[in-house]
XYZ file of C-alpha atoms in Angstrom:
738
model
C 0.000 0.000 0.000
C 1.305 3.454 -0.913
C 0.555 6.839 0.578
C -2.226 8.875 -0.959
C -1.507 12.304 -2.438
C -2.654 15.265 -0.382
C -5.819 16.996 -1.479
C -3.834 20.217 -1.964
C -1.009 18.515 -3.827
C 1.418 19.010 -0.907
C 3.766 16.216 0.169
C 2.896 14.539 3.503
C 6.089 15.641 5.240
C 5.592 19.250 4.108
C 2.037 19.144 5.417
C 3.170 17.737 8.752
C 5.865 20.415 9.043
C 3.422 23.217 8.231
C 0.865 21.947 10.719
C 3.571 21.594 13.381
C 4.564 25.225 12.848
C 0.939 26.274 13.230
C 0.599 24.253 16.459
C 3.666 25.903 17.990
C 2.189 29.283 17.076
C -1.050 28.271 18.826
C 0.907 27.309 21.964
C 2.708 30.665 21.805
C -0.678 32.405 21.610
C -1.855 30.490 24.650
C 1.270 31.549 26.559
C 0.685 35.207 25.548
C -2.889 35.056 26.824
C -1.803 33.348 30.058
C 0.830 36.045 30.714
C -1.658 38.896 30.548
C -2.566 40.413 33.928
C -3.658 41.231 36.422
C -0.953 39.329 38.301
C -0.609 39.122 42.087
C 2.431 36.855 42.286
C 0.787 34.795 45.032
C 0.043 31.082 45.336
C -3.106 30.109 47.230
C -4.580 26.916 48.580
C -8.260 26.538 49.601
C -8.736 26.548 53.390
C -12.496 26.102 53.840
C -14.072 28.645 56.192
C -10.736 30.434 56.518
C -10.793 31.462 52.865
C -7.563 31.057 50.886
C -4.226 30.418 52.556
C -1.077 31.961 51.088
C 1.501 29.270 50.318
C 3.986 31.299 48.282
C 4.782 34.881 47.291
C 6.832 35.708 44.177
C 9.437 38.341 44.973
C 8.877 39.878 41.544
C 5.191 40.454 42.264
C 3.416 43.498 43.713
C 2.794 41.780 47.078
C 6.414 40.932 47.824
C 7.203 41.838 51.459
C 3.542 42.696 52.028
C 1.985 39.239 52.106
C 3.635 36.151 53.538
C 3.108 32.372 53.462
C 0.652 31.453 56.186
C -1.524 34.553 55.762
C -5.189 34.093 54.899
C -7.186 36.015 52.294
C -10.828 36.197 53.452
C -12.374 38.478 50.794
C -11.827 40.972 47.967
C -13.517 44.363 47.779
C -15.655 45.030 44.697
C -16.960 48.612 44.748
C -16.515 48.614 48.530
C -18.523 45.378 48.836
C -16.626 42.371 50.223
C -16.664 39.251 48.029
C -16.001 36.359 50.407
C -13.672 33.537 49.381
C -14.678 31.274 52.270
C -15.244 27.717 50.950
C -14.072 28.886 47.520
C -11.830 26.550 45.522
C -10.043 28.454 42.777
C -8.653 25.145 41.411
C -12.151 23.847 40.719
C -13.576 23.624 37.227
C -17.220 24.780 36.889
C -18.308 21.635 35.060
C -17.350 19.604 38.119
C -20.556 20.973 39.674
C -23.386 18.427 39.217
C -26.241 20.841 38.345
C -26.735 23.871 36.169
C -27.552 26.056 39.197
C -24.316 25.084 40.962
C -22.392 25.665 37.709
C -23.858 29.160 37.315
C -23.297 29.981 41.000
C -19.618 29.106 40.699
C -19.274 31.219 37.551
C -20.988 34.126 39.296
C -18.489 33.988 42.169
C -15.604 33.611 39.692
C -16.856 36.613 37.723
C -17.156 38.809 40.822
C -13.604 37.989 41.879
C -12.342 38.678 38.342
C -14.075 42.065 38.329
C -12.467 42.886 41.667
C -9.021 41.954 40.331
C -9.574 43.983 37.165
C -9.742 47.286 39.054
C -6.737 49.653 38.953
C -6.220 49.007 42.652
C -7.168 45.785 44.411
C -8.040 45.512 48.092
C -7.666 42.206 49.928
C -9.182 41.511 53.336
C -6.638 39.314 55.069
C -6.284 37.511 58.366
C -8.567 39.175 60.967
C -10.042 41.885 58.747
C -6.936 43.835 57.804
C -7.209 45.534 54.402
C -4.329 45.358 51.962
C -4.509 47.596 48.868
C -2.094 47.298 45.951
C -1.801 47.721 42.184
C -1.678 44.372 40.282
C 1.070 43.812 37.711
C -0.211 44.071 34.103
C 1.785 41.001 33.064
C 3.396 37.969 34.638
C 6.858 36.586 33.773
C 6.911 33.454 31.641
C 8.859 31.588 34.309
C 5.886 31.953 36.635
C 3.756 29.692 34.456
C 3.407 26.363 36.261
C 4.617 23.052 34.884
C 0.989 22.003 34.379
C 0.625 24.623 31.638
C 3.431 23.107 29.572
C 2.384 19.529 30.293
C -1.114 20.175 28.974
C 0.260 21.614 25.751
C 2.676 18.699 25.448
C -0.221 16.251 25.823
C -2.267 17.985 23.143
C 0.720 18.352 20.826
C 1.654 14.653 21.071
C -1.931 13.526 20.482
C -2.497 15.741 17.447
C 0.893 15.077 15.840
C 0.404 11.308 16.080
C -3.106 11.611 14.653
C -1.991 13.964 11.872
C 1.010 11.793 10.998
C -1.479 9.110 10.013
C -3.857 11.449 8.206
C -1.248 13.259 6.061
C -0.326 9.916 4.476
C -3.944 8.740 4.120
C -6.000 11.932 3.675
C -8.892 10.154 1.953
C -9.069 7.297 4.448
C -12.002 7.723 6.853
C -10.384 5.964 9.850
C -7.382 8.287 9.423
C -9.702 11.296 9.179
C -11.520 10.320 12.355
C -8.235 9.846 14.174
C -7.166 13.329 13.024
C -10.492 14.795 14.219
C -10.055 13.187 17.631
C -6.475 14.490 17.820
C -7.642 17.987 16.921
C -10.291 17.765 19.618
C -7.641 16.670 22.113
C -5.318 19.544 21.221
C -8.031 22.200 21.382
C -9.321 20.817 24.676
C -5.869 20.923 26.282
C -5.244 24.380 24.754
C -8.321 25.759 26.494
C -7.654 23.761 29.638
C -4.252 25.412 29.964
C -5.875 28.885 30.124
C -8.077 28.203 33.124
C -5.585 25.834 34.755
C -2.989 28.636 35.161
C -5.438 31.278 36.411
C -4.039 32.766 39.552
C -7.363 33.398 41.250
C -10.209 33.939 38.766
C -11.260 34.480 35.161
C -14.084 36.690 33.949
C -17.468 34.981 33.865
C -18.010 35.285 30.114
C -14.471 34.084 29.351
C -14.724 31.072 31.676
C -18.217 30.175 30.463
C -17.097 30.369 26.822
C -14.036 28.217 27.480
C -16.194 25.642 29.297
C -18.854 25.420 26.568
C -16.357 25.139 23.713
C -14.299 22.655 25.726
C -17.323 20.398 26.240
C -18.078 20.426 22.534
C -14.493 19.477 21.696
C -14.331 16.706 24.291
C -17.518 15.191 22.879
C -16.073 15.630 19.380
C -12.967 13.678 20.474
C -14.954 10.819 22.022
C -17.555 10.730 19.248
C -14.762 10.417 16.662
C -13.434 7.401 18.556
C -16.859 5.750 18.676
C -17.363 6.255 14.931
C -13.840 4.917 14.372
C -14.795 1.784 16.305
C -17.871 1.427 14.099
C -15.990 1.476 10.795
C -12.507 0.112 11.666
C -11.208 -2.338 10.586
C -14.503 -3.261 8.877
C -17.807 -1.337 8.997
C -20.268 -2.948 11.379
C -23.751 -3.960 10.306
C -26.061 -0.915 10.091
C -22.999 1.321 10.573
C -24.662 4.369 8.991
C -27.655 4.120 11.320
C -25.364 3.725 14.335
C -23.350 6.803 13.348
C -26.524 8.844 12.798
C -27.886 7.794 16.194
C -24.643 8.737 17.992
C -24.343 12.116 16.257
C -27.999 12.891 16.960
C -27.603 11.921 20.631
C -24.534 14.163 21.042
C -26.250 17.097 19.335
C -29.267 16.617 21.580
C -27.103 16.435 24.701
C -25.106 19.533 23.786
C -28.292 21.450 23.016
C -29.650 20.593 26.460
C -26.331 21.518 28.110
C -25.881 24.854 26.391
C -29.522 25.890 26.817
C -29.593 24.369 30.331
C -33.076 22.909 29.806
C -33.074 20.189 32.479
C -30.543 18.534 34.775
C -29.498 14.937 34.165
C -29.474 12.468 37.056
C -26.239 12.145 39.034
C -24.315 14.736 36.995
C -25.416 16.976 34.141
C -21.932 17.336 32.637
C -20.057 14.115 33.372
C -22.819 11.503 33.107
C -22.856 11.678 29.263
C -19.075 11.220 29.288
C -19.441 8.044 31.372
C -21.759 6.550 28.742
C -19.044 6.620 26.079
C -17.110 3.838 27.792
C -19.818 1.106 27.773
C -20.722 2.117 24.219
C -17.081 1.804 23.173
C -16.782 -1.560 24.939
C -19.838 -2.867 23.085
C -18.408 -1.723 19.733
C -15.079 -3.351 20.571
C -16.886 -6.629 21.230
C -18.763 -6.441 17.915
C -15.608 -5.675 15.921
C -13.690 -8.446 17.697
C -16.412 -10.967 16.981
C -16.571 -9.874 13.350
C -12.812 -10.457 12.961
C -12.858 -13.963 14.470
C -11.845 -15.530 11.149
C -9.249 -12.885 10.284
C -6.031 -13.203 12.328
C -4.539 -10.117 10.662
C -7.389 -7.861 11.768
C -7.415 -9.382 15.240
C -3.709 -8.780 15.719
C -4.197 -5.086 14.933
C -7.437 -4.820 16.889
C -5.840 -6.231 20.016
C -3.457 -3.270 20.298
C -5.971 -0.740 18.985
C -8.693 -1.722 21.443
C -6.360 -2.001 24.412
C -5.137 1.532 23.737
C -8.668 2.944 23.742
C -10.187 0.929 26.568
C -7.250 1.150 28.975
C -6.647 4.886 28.482
C -10.335 5.791 28.653
C -10.947 3.364 31.500
C -8.100 4.865 33.526
C -9.482 8.394 33.092
C -12.916 7.129 34.031
C -11.707 5.535 37.275
C -9.315 8.223 38.525
C -11.448 11.287 37.758
C -14.892 11.124 36.124
C -16.465 8.369 38.192
C -15.408 9.779 41.596
C -16.718 13.240 40.636
C -20.064 11.805 39.536
C -20.331 9.862 42.800
C -19.466 13.064 44.748
C -16.218 11.707 46.143
C -12.740 13.267 45.842
C -11.088 12.274 42.530
C -8.006 10.087 42.698
C -6.096 12.357 40.313
C -6.401 15.985 39.232
C -7.713 16.956 35.769
C -4.208 17.396 34.357
C -3.234 13.852 35.331
C -6.456 12.582 33.773
C -5.568 14.350 30.506
C -2.141 12.709 30.654
C -3.801 9.294 30.916
C -5.905 10.039 27.851
C -2.853 10.981 25.782
C -1.419 7.501 26.405
C -4.146 6.380 24.022
C -2.342 8.098 21.150
C 0.992 6.725 22.289
C -0.669 3.312 22.157
C -1.634 4.023 18.551
C 1.977 4.886 17.751
C 3.173 1.609 19.274
C 0.383 -0.227 17.463
C 1.551 1.223 14.149
C 5.073 0.038 14.956
C 3.892 -3.429 15.965
C 0.834 -4.203 13.839
C 0.680 -1.543 11.105
C -2.597 -0.001 12.242
C -4.367 1.775 9.358
C -2.047 -0.204 7.021
C 0.771 2.310 7.299
C 4.054 1.157 5.857
C 7.751 1.828 6.401
C 7.635 5.425 5.175
C 5.609 6.321 8.295
C 8.614 5.439 10.465
C 11.021 7.177 8.093
C 8.923 10.340 8.182
C 8.869 10.432 11.965
C 12.608 9.750 12.230
C 13.264 12.632 9.824
C 10.828 14.978 11.547
C 11.915 14.255 15.136
C 15.599 14.367 14.242
C 15.295 17.847 12.719
C 12.986 19.042 15.497
C 15.403 17.865 18.169
C 18.292 19.802 16.612
C 16.183 22.998 16.466
C 14.903 22.669 20.045
C 18.351 21.950 21.472
C 19.706 24.909 19.501
C 17.045 27.233 20.971
C 17.619 25.861 24.472
C 21.379 26.426 24.269
C 20.973 29.968 22.925
C 18.431 31.006 25.558
C 20.057 29.230 28.506
C 23.773 29.797 27.936
C 23.834 32.877 25.725
C 26.018 31.262 23.057
C 26.121 32.538 19.498
C 23.949 30.796 16.939
C 26.976 29.205 15.235
C 28.339 27.804 18.496
C 24.854 26.727 19.599
C 24.263 24.876 16.329
C 27.564 23.008 16.655
C 26.752 22.075 20.229
C 23.263 20.914 19.183
C 24.596 18.676 16.414
C 27.075 17.075 18.824
C 24.429 16.570 21.524
C 21.936 15.117 19.076
C 24.536 12.849 17.487
C 25.846 11.511 20.795
C 22.618 11.385 22.786
C 19.471 11.565 20.658
C 20.431 9.190 17.869
C 21.784 6.410 20.147
C 18.644 6.627 22.276
C 16.471 6.600 19.162
C 18.244 3.550 17.790
C 17.820 1.759 21.117
C 14.102 2.543 21.152
C 13.813 1.495 17.523
C 15.340 -1.890 18.302
C 13.012 -2.303 21.286
C 9.788 -1.266 19.572
C 10.363 -2.466 16.028
C 11.673 -6.009 15.807
C 14.995 -6.603 14.094
C 14.855 -7.275 10.396
C 17.479 -9.989 10.638
C 16.266 -13.557 10.517
C 18.127 -16.608 11.743
C 17.818 -19.311 9.123
C 21.007 -21.253 9.909
C 19.383 -23.325 12.652
C 16.455 -24.273 10.418
C 18.309 -25.212 7.222
C 19.885 -28.580 8.274
C 16.587 -30.122 9.375
C 14.837 -28.771 6.262
C 17.503 -30.158 3.917
C 17.356 -33.588 5.573
C 13.542 -33.704 5.562
C 13.278 -32.511 1.960
C 15.944 -34.960 0.769
C 14.276 -37.972 2.370
C 10.598 -37.077 1.772
C 8.466 -37.858 -1.274
C 7.241 -35.186 -3.676
C 3.855 -34.799 -1.971
C 5.611 -33.608 1.209
C 7.626 -30.828 -0.476
C 4.937 -28.136 -0.198
C 4.123 -28.665 3.518
C 7.836 -28.773 4.388
C 8.427 -25.556 2.434
C 5.603 -23.755 4.251
C 6.874 -24.960 7.623
C 10.344 -23.586 6.847
C 8.924 -20.194 5.826
C 6.977 -20.000 9.102
C 10.055 -20.866 11.149
C 12.417 -18.457 9.398
C 10.180 -15.392 8.891
C 7.447 -15.968 11.534
C 4.769 -14.231 9.420
C 1.572 -12.877 10.894
C -0.225 -15.046 8.353
C 0.788 -17.350 5.489
C -1.674 -17.706 2.607
C -1.786 -19.500 -0.731
C -2.416 -17.232 -3.730
C -3.385 -18.051 -7.311
C -0.740 -15.839 -8.942
C 2.299 -17.675 -10.267
C 5.429 -16.482 -8.463
C 8.717 -17.353 -10.141
C 11.061 -15.742 -7.617
C 10.820 -14.005 -4.245
C 9.661 -10.383 -4.299
C 8.236 -7.732 -1.974
C 4.741 -6.279 -2.202
C 2.858 -3.540 -0.405
C 6.023 -1.598 0.459
C 7.297 -4.549 2.469
C 3.977 -5.589 3.987
C 4.086 -8.886 2.064
C 6.776 -11.276 0.917
C 5.732 -13.336 -2.122
C 7.505 -16.634 -2.807
C 6.874 -19.587 -5.156
C 4.938 -22.627 -3.973
C 7.379 -25.515 -4.379
C 6.606 -29.115 -5.174
C 3.459 -30.054 -7.052
C 1.501 -27.084 -5.628
C 0.417 -24.366 -8.046
C 0.378 -20.593 -7.515
C 2.449 -18.848 -4.872
C 2.653 -18.097 -1.165
C 2.087 -14.718 0.500
C 3.680 -13.956 3.889
C 2.082 -11.009 5.722
C 4.435 -9.001 8.002
C 7.426 -10.618 9.663
C 7.957 -11.798 13.243
C 4.315 -12.028 14.220
C 3.382 -8.710 12.607
C 6.112 -6.652 14.290
C 8.048 -5.596 11.188
C 7.978 -5.096 7.431
C 9.970 -7.173 5.004
C 13.068 -5.706 3.380
C 15.462 -6.493 0.560
C 17.489 -8.713 2.895
C 14.387 -10.869 3.495
C 13.848 -11.174 -0.244
C 17.459 -12.294 -0.718
C 17.147 -14.863 2.083
C 13.911 -16.201 0.614
C 15.494 -16.475 -2.826
C 18.466 -18.343 -1.337
C 16.085 -20.766 0.351
C 14.212 -21.263 -2.918
C 17.451 -22.037 -4.770
C 18.491 -24.458 -2.032
C 15.126 -26.235 -2.073
C 15.104 -26.505 -5.890
C 18.616 -27.986 -5.948
C 17.767 -30.480 -3.210
C 14.642 -31.494 -5.097
C 16.653 -31.981 -8.273
C 19.272 -34.092 -6.440
C 16.567 -36.190 -4.755
C 14.719 -36.776 -8.020
C 17.949 -37.708 -9.749
C 18.674 -40.169 -6.925
C 15.166 -41.578 -7.155
C 15.453 -41.882 -10.946
C 18.725 -43.788 -10.562
C 17.262 -46.012 -7.852
C 14.175 -46.682 -9.955
C 16.339 -47.590 -12.942
C 18.322 -50.019 -10.756
C 15.087 -51.535 -9.409
C 13.850 -52.100 -12.934
C 17.081 -53.927 -13.792
C 16.839 -56.123 -10.673
C 13.186 -56.888 -11.433
C 14.056 -57.953 -14.958
C 16.937 -60.155 -13.763
C 14.822 -61.835 -11.069
C 11.894 -62.355 -13.408
C 13.866 -63.632 -16.407
C 16.558 -65.635 -14.609
C 15.411 -66.813 -11.172
C 11.732 -66.916 -12.177
C 12.485 -69.017 -15.209
C 14.553 -71.497 -13.187
C 11.733 -71.876 -10.603
C 9.196 -72.537 -13.374
C 11.485 -75.276 -14.710
C 11.771 -76.715 -11.191
C 7.970 -76.771 -10.863
C 7.500 -78.662 -14.120
C 10.259 -81.202 -13.291
C 9.439 -81.689 -9.588
C 9.672 -85.412 -8.681
C 6.694 -85.252 -6.316
C 3.827 -83.061 -5.177
C 5.653 -81.800 -2.063
C 8.614 -80.471 -4.063
C 6.231 -78.890 -6.565
C 4.376 -77.101 -3.741
C 7.666 -75.807 -2.303
C 8.763 -74.589 -5.730
C 5.421 -72.795 -6.279
C 5.743 -71.187 -2.834
C 9.250 -69.971 -3.708
C 7.957 -68.586 -7.020
C 5.128 -66.770 -5.209
C 7.633 -65.246 -2.764
C 9.812 -64.195 -5.706
C 6.854 -62.464 -7.363
C 6.070 -60.615 -4.138
C 9.683 -59.456 -3.905
C 9.583 -58.273 -7.526
C 6.291 -56.439 -7.003
C 7.671 -54.788 -3.855
C 10.316 -53.116 -5.992
C 7.580 -51.412 -8.041
C 6.662 -48.485 -5.771
C 3.776 -47.420 -8.030
C 1.922 -50.718 -7.755
C -1.030 -51.033 -5.347
C -2.582 -54.169 -3.826
C -6.131 -54.683 -2.629
C -6.480 -55.454 1.085
C -9.516 -57.675 0.489
C -7.586 -59.731 -2.091
C -4.652 -60.037 0.326
C -6.895 -61.655 2.968
C -8.537 -63.917 0.410
C -5.177 -65.043 -0.954
C -3.780 -65.574 2.541
C -6.927 -67.494 3.558
C -6.378 -69.858 0.640
C -2.736 -70.434 1.569
C -3.759 -70.916 5.202
C -6.200 -73.674 4.309
C -3.461 -75.485 2.396
C -1.132 -75.361 5.431
C -3.733 -76.479 8.006
C -5.038 -80.002 8.340
C -8.627 -80.575 7.170
C -9.839 -81.229 10.705
C -8.333 -77.918 11.944
C -10.966 -75.515 13.389
C -10.412 -72.052 11.818
C -12.574 -69.169 13.083
C -12.405 -66.396 10.443
C -13.981 -62.929 10.886
C -13.496 -59.768 8.800
C -15.569 -56.601 9.465
C -15.574 -53.307 7.647
C -15.631 -52.337 3.973
C -12.237 -53.444 2.635
C -13.084 -53.380 -1.077
C -11.730 -49.846 -1.602
C -8.628 -50.250 0.576
C -5.357 -50.547 -1.333
C -1.843 -51.030 0.007
C 1.600 -49.901 -1.083
C 4.155 -52.636 -1.804
C 5.834 -52.095 1.573
C 2.513 -52.342 3.421
C 1.530 -55.415 1.466
C 4.829 -57.304 1.961
C 5.133 -56.471 5.675
C 1.516 -57.327 6.419
C 1.705 -60.601 4.510
C 4.979 -61.555 6.195
C 3.541 -60.796 9.656
C 0.507 -63.006 8.992
C 2.661 -65.828 7.629
C 5.050 -65.612 10.586
C 2.140 -65.608 13.030
C 0.839 -68.879 11.559
C 4.340 -70.383 11.477
C 4.780 -69.441 15.129
C 1.415 -71.003 16.040
C 2.175 -74.298 14.270
C 5.770 -74.458 15.508
C 5.366 -73.593 19.208
C 1.883 -74.940 19.859
C -0.225 -77.949 19.134
C -3.369 -76.082 18.177
C -6.589 -77.611 16.995
C -8.282 -74.219 16.844
C -7.206 -70.872 15.398
C -9.110 -67.579 15.647
C -8.477 -64.674 13.235
C -10.229 -61.281 13.305
C -9.674 -58.251 11.069
C -11.473 -54.956 11.607
C -11.298 -51.505 9.995
C -12.028 -48.893 12.697
C -13.342 -45.338 12.262
C -9.853 -43.808 12.438
C -8.750 -45.664 9.324
C -6.672 -48.226 11.241
C -6.558 -51.953 10.586
C -6.941 -54.050 13.754
C -5.697 -57.650 13.550
C -6.234 -60.287 16.270
C -4.866 -63.859 16.069
C -5.292 -66.409 18.897
C -4.171 -70.036 19.082
C -3.457 -72.733 21.651
C 0.045 -72.594 23.078
C 2.399 -75.123 24.680
C 3.326 -73.654 28.113
C 6.594 -75.637 28.178
C 7.920 -73.092 25.635
C 7.236 -70.180 28.002
C 10.451 -68.215 28.845
C 11.278 -64.797 30.281
C 12.297 -63.257 26.972
C 10.636 -60.376 25.204
C 6.921 -60.452 26.021
C 7.668 -63.691 27.786
C 7.590 -65.470 24.394
C 10.306 -67.316 22.438
C 11.468 -67.064 18.864
C 13.346 -64.837 16.440
C 10.258 -64.623 14.256
C 8.378 -62.575 16.856
C 11.097 -59.937 16.789
C 10.818 -59.763 13.004
C 7.061 -59.333 13.315
C 7.530 -56.414 15.678
C 10.072 -54.759 13.368
C 7.763 -55.041 10.356
C 4.812 -53.532 12.259
C 6.960 -50.629 13.470
C 8.015 -49.943 9.868
C 4.323 -49.359 9.163
C 4.012 -46.989 12.177
C 1.808 -49.569 13.878
C 1.668 -51.201 17.293
C 2.107 -54.900 18.078
C 1.059 -56.617 21.312
C 2.062 -60.240 22.062
C 0.835 -61.909 25.240
C -0.393 -65.185 26.737
C -3.700 -65.982 28.386
C -3.317 -68.517 31.177
C -5.847 -71.260 31.507
C -6.493 -74.678 30.149
C -5.096 -74.608 27.531
C -2.721 -71.597 27.269
C -3.569 -69.197 24.458
C -1.044 -67.121 22.563
C -2.506 -63.781 21.354
C -1.222 -61.374 18.748
C -2.848 -57.931 18.368
C -1.679 -55.476 15.734
C -2.949 -51.952 15.050
C -1.768 -50.603 11.692
C -2.587 -47.153 10.200
C -3.484 -47.554 6.533
C -1.853 -45.355 3.872
C -3.700 -42.606 1.998
C -5.700 -44.068 -0.837
C -4.798 -43.418 -4.463
C -7.137 -43.145 -7.423
C -8.740 -46.304 -8.729
C -6.825 -46.449 -12.028
C -3.550 -46.911 -10.104
C -4.783 -50.030 -8.308
C -3.954 -53.596 -9.171
C -4.796 -56.818 -7.416
C -2.433 -58.802 -5.252
C -0.254 -61.377 -6.938
C -1.423 -64.969 -6.963
């Protein structure tokens, strides 16, 4: 994905720089307004019925050496009428009052105090009724502005710059627009907040009321933008347009009631609507999360996105809004609450680094590195000039050194911590992959290749695509790495974001992928050449056995002196045919025919009076075996009968074969057993043949159990559980040899 051109044809970085300049001018305007008088140079703290207690006096102010820490201000004179400050909290914000009447009463008191301070000469009633008259300073020094003033502007600046840094690259993207709107609301809210937060004692009623009303509108604009963002990102919810209309209408209705002061809401007229945003946002988060249940990419991004919103908003709710609504002291002051909200935007920045929220690519990080690097040099330069009085040339040199030795190392450390390293470690994966690929058949090449790609690159998701990919290449500015699908698979493979979604792919990744492709292709070629040579050698051995040994056995059959020798010769010929067929790896043998053929041979080996109990369950007609399965299974059955006839004196033999629901073949063979042959060997049973049986079953990934049942007589039991191979198409099948 590439960045969209700006609507005005201006490059994104130029837009971001211009907006940043405007924001710094707005902060300068706020500082100019905050420095305007009247200024007393006194710090107060509310003291209940004792009015306001003096906690500090600035020696540059008009009350230096006239008012001291520990004094109490009880009232101000307005046209010779005392305006009491008993139970007055000049740190309070009017909208903390729960009703419209209490809000207006606070503004009235604030306005009276502001009018008293606006007179050419101000008279304070202090301590026990003593009057203190003085002329306020028309301006205050910039150093007298509290830290809170600068923190609030920093919060708003961070929030808006992060939001705008997304929007300038995606100006036509609605989620980016909504994020920019919320950031603008955050900046304007903190800008206004800074003006009443630094008031020394009071603001005029009209000024405070205007700041409050506009601030409420902008706070609701911020939160409403987030709710709409949750409705449409990453995918629009069902009935999204109706939901947006309902929310906008509800906010307009609430603001109309608040500004016209029609009727009070229960609990709190100002903060109750703000509390409702959180459950609404939680419900939207749940709907978006449920809608992305089949999309791991969206869920990975949503996890960070939602945590940023819910944790930041939830923290502000707990430490400030909820206590105020419940008429209990808040855990934190309003400035701290604003700081908690700004962590939401920092969460977005981390989410963009980790999960590419809003599908931003590598140029987003490059833009910020460029912007912050230049900004840091300028700020350090200004700081050095103003603090140490150096010339601009010397200050610039000092700034470059400080930035080079401090800022850039710190930035690189943060970059490594937040954005995962682009290096991948493939050395520890290659040996196992080479061995597995060299020893596996063709139908295992594609799964092995996908497993290797997951291990080396750890993609957020790995998907098959229909496009034919001939060599590794990057797509989406590094969002995707496209590689060929090896083996018999068609199309290609798309890897989305590396290391679990924490980084983009780069040219180095493409080179590594291409090296892996070349390695895999060469291994495949070597393996196929080996298999072709082995197959050619098998064909030669098959011809030699068939033409030479087979011909000699046929001659022996025709010239056998008696029936016993003829039967032995035919048995040897049958074994030779099985050995020849086992060399043909493409041949398939029917399981049903195997049992029928073995049943016929079994009847020839057993005496006529022998009691054979034979039971086969399950549909075996469509089950076909590879040569290795066929030979091993036939040899196990033959050895089991040989073992029964050799070590027992049975008159009864029970055989059961069953195909279970998991596609496994279950074989059970029981016969009478001579207990005098019982030893403490493997399974407590004698014979080399039993060991061969176990080996053959293990070659088929099966399980073999051999045990004896005590009683009269002893019974020897063999149980085998054998997983059957995947079935081929019918035209590849052929019946078992006779």
